[in-house]
Amino acid sequence: MPIDIVPEWMKNLEEEDITFIKKFVLASGSLKEMAKVYDVTYPTVRLRLDKLIDKIHINDRETNEPYVSLIKRLAVDDKIDFDTAKILIQAYKKQMREEADE
């Protein structure tokens, strides 16, 4: 009987991430095999896996602050660089602290 509940860590993954996970499992976790499947180099697959791991960590640490989660996802997806993400998150948290102090 299939489970209808999507685990929390999967909720913000893109379809291509889910497909990658499926192929990775079917390849018995072999990055060499994944490189063949995707017709790319081993380091390229390793980088893709590392980014997927980062996404899963971010989803696991999902906060009550959707803005922070969005910024982290943008950084993992290479939409913005990590230094910019840190600056945005720090500025947001500072603003939230200041508003809480008022």
mmCIF file of C-alpha atoms in Angstrom:
data_model
loop_
_atom_site.group_PDB
_atom_site.id
_atom_site.type_symbol
_atom_site.label_atom_id
_atom_site.label_comp_id
_atom_site.label_asym_id
_atom_site.label_seq_id
_atom_site.Cartn_x
_atom_site.Cartn_y
_atom_site.Cartn_z
ATOM 1 C CA MET A 1 0.000 0.000 0.000
ATOM 2 C CA PRO A 2 1.626 3.326 -1.069
ATOM 3 C CA ILE A 3 2.126 6.082 1.441
ATOM 4 C CA ASP A 4 0.259 9.282 0.579
ATOM 5 C CA ILE A 5 2.299 11.445 2.912
ATOM 6 C CA VAL A 6 5.264 13.295 1.438
ATOM 7 C CA PRO A 7 8.104 13.514 3.963
ATOM 8 C CA GLU A 8 8.861 17.051 5.109
ATOM 9 C CA TRP A 9 12.396 16.955 3.660
ATOM 10 C CA MET A 10 11.004 16.302 0.179
ATOM 11 C CA LYS A 11 8.372 19.038 0.059
ATOM 12 C CA ASN A 12 10.558 21.748 -1.470
ATOM 13 C CA LEU A 13 12.542 19.531 -3.820
ATOM 14 C CA GLU A 14 12.039 19.979 -7.526
ATOM 15 C CA GLU A 15 10.873 17.134 -9.742
ATOM 16 C CA GLU A 16 14.352 16.765 -11.237
ATOM 17 C CA ASP A 17 15.744 16.315 -7.694
ATOM 18 C CA ILE A 18 13.265 13.503 -7.028
ATOM 19 C CA THR A 19 14.197 11.901 -10.349
ATOM 20 C CA PHE A 20 17.884 12.145 -9.430
ATOM 21 C CA ILE A 21 17.212 10.459 -6.077
ATOM 22 C CA LYS A 22 15.294 7.650 -7.801
ATOM 23 C CA LYS A 23 18.069 7.078 -10.343
ATOM 24 C CA PHE A 24 20.671 7.212 -7.568
ATOM 25 C CA VAL A 25 18.846 4.505 -5.604
ATOM 26 C CA LEU A 26 18.388 2.378 -8.728
ATOM 27 C CA ALA A 27 22.122 2.759 -9.404
ATOM 28 C CA SER A 28 22.767 1.381 -5.896
ATOM 29 C CA GLY A 29 24.248 4.719 -4.866
ATOM 30 C CA SER A 30 27.048 4.482 -7.418
ATOM 31 C CA LEU A 31 28.240 7.905 -8.512
ATOM 32 C CA LYS A 32 30.167 6.228 -11.339
ATOM 33 C CA GLU A 33 26.930 4.714 -12.614
ATOM 34 C CA MET A 34 25.140 8.056 -12.230
ATOM 35 C CA ALA A 35 27.835 9.717 -14.331
ATOM 36 C CA LYS A 36 27.098 7.187 -17.077
ATOM 37 C CA VAL A 37 23.322 7.648 -16.763
ATOM 38 C CA TYR A 38 23.601 11.431 -17.066
ATOM 39 C CA ASP A 39 26.552 11.285 -19.499
ATOM 40 C CA VAL A 40 28.623 13.647 -17.346
ATOM 41 C CA THR A 41 31.816 13.403 -15.343
ATOM 42 C CA TYR A 42 32.034 11.953 -11.843
ATOM 43 C CA PRO A 43 32.809 15.391 -10.292
ATOM 44 C CA THR A 44 29.685 16.819 -11.950
ATOM 45 C CA VAL A 45 27.521 14.115 -10.367
ATOM 46 C CA ARG A 46 29.273 14.614 -7.026
ATOM 47 C CA LEU A 47 28.518 18.347 -7.163
ATOM 48 C CA ARG A 48 24.873 17.645 -8.017
ATOM 49 C CA LEU A 49 24.612 15.225 -5.098
ATOM 50 C CA ASP A 50 26.247 17.723 -2.731
ATOM 51 C CA LYS A 51 23.734 20.397 -3.744
ATOM 52 C CA LEU A 52 20.883 17.959 -3.255
ATOM 53 C CA ILE A 53 22.222 17.114 0.201
ATOM 54 C CA ASP A 54 22.302 20.850 0.989
ATOM 55 C CA LYS A 55 18.678 21.188 -0.143
ATOM 56 C CA ILE A 56 17.631 18.304 2.080
ATOM 57 C CA HIS A 57 19.469 19.830 5.052
ATOM 58 C CA ILE A 58 17.727 23.138 4.439
ATOM 59 C CA ASN A 59 14.343 21.443 4.243
ATOM 60 C CA ASP A 60 15.097 19.554 7.469
ATOM 61 C CA ARG A 61 15.953 22.815 9.190
ATOM 62 C CA GLU A 62 12.902 24.580 7.801
ATOM 63 C CA THR A 63 12.183 27.449 10.119
ATOM 64 C CA ASN A 64 9.110 29.482 10.874
ATOM 65 C CA GLU A 65 10.768 32.071 8.670
ATOM 66 C CA PRO A 66 9.837 31.316 5.060
ATOM 67 C CA TYR A 67 12.008 34.218 3.867
ATOM 68 C CA VAL A 68 15.143 32.627 5.338
ATOM 69 C CA SER A 69 14.267 29.255 3.823
ATOM 70 C CA LEU A 70 13.693 30.886 0.433
ATOM 71 C CA ILE A 71 17.079 32.634 0.534
ATOM 72 C CA LYS A 72 18.809 29.384 1.475
ATOM 73 C CA ARG A 73 17.096 27.510 -1.361
ATOM 74 C CA LEU A 74 18.070 30.233 -3.842
ATOM 75 C CA ALA A 75 21.701 29.891 -2.747
ATOM 76 C CA VAL A 76 21.663 26.103 -3.040
ATOM 77 C CA ASP A 77 20.072 26.386 -6.494
ATOM 78 C CA ASP A 78 22.821 28.846 -7.544
ATOM 79 C CA LYS A 79 20.271 31.604 -8.113
ATOM 80 C CA ILE A 80 22.281 33.777 -5.701
ATOM 81 C CA ASP A 81 25.742 33.254 -4.231
ATOM 82 C CA PHE A 82 26.240 32.121 -0.639
ATOM 83 C CA ASP A 83 27.826 35.413 0.465
ATOM 84 C CA THR A 84 24.770 37.345 -0.756
ATOM 85 C CA ALA A 85 22.488 34.831 0.973
ATOM 86 C CA LYS A 86 24.349 35.337 4.271
ATOM 87 C CA ILE A 87 24.069 39.122 3.960
ATOM 88 C CA LEU A 88 20.334 38.940 3.226
ATOM 89 C CA ILE A 89 19.656 36.536 6.096
ATOM 90 C CA GLN A 90 21.714 38.583 8.560
ATOM 91 C CA ALA A 91 19.929 41.796 7.531
ATOM 92 C CA TYR A 92 16.545 40.093 7.842
ATOM 93 C CA LYS A 93 17.314 38.681 11.293
ATOM 94 C CA LYS A 94 18.632 42.058 12.452
ATOM 95 C CA GLN A 95 15.428 43.719 11.260
ATOM 96 C CA MET A 96 13.299 41.086 13.020
ATOM 97 C CA ARG A 97 15.237 41.621 16.296
ATOM 98 C CA GLU A 98 14.816 45.388 16.015
ATOM 99 C CA GLU A 99 11.084 45.058 15.382
ATOM 100 C CA ALA A 100 10.762 42.680 18.345
ATOM 101 C CA ASP A 101 12.547 45.206 20.594
ATOM 102 C CA GLU A 102 10.096 47.969 19.689
#
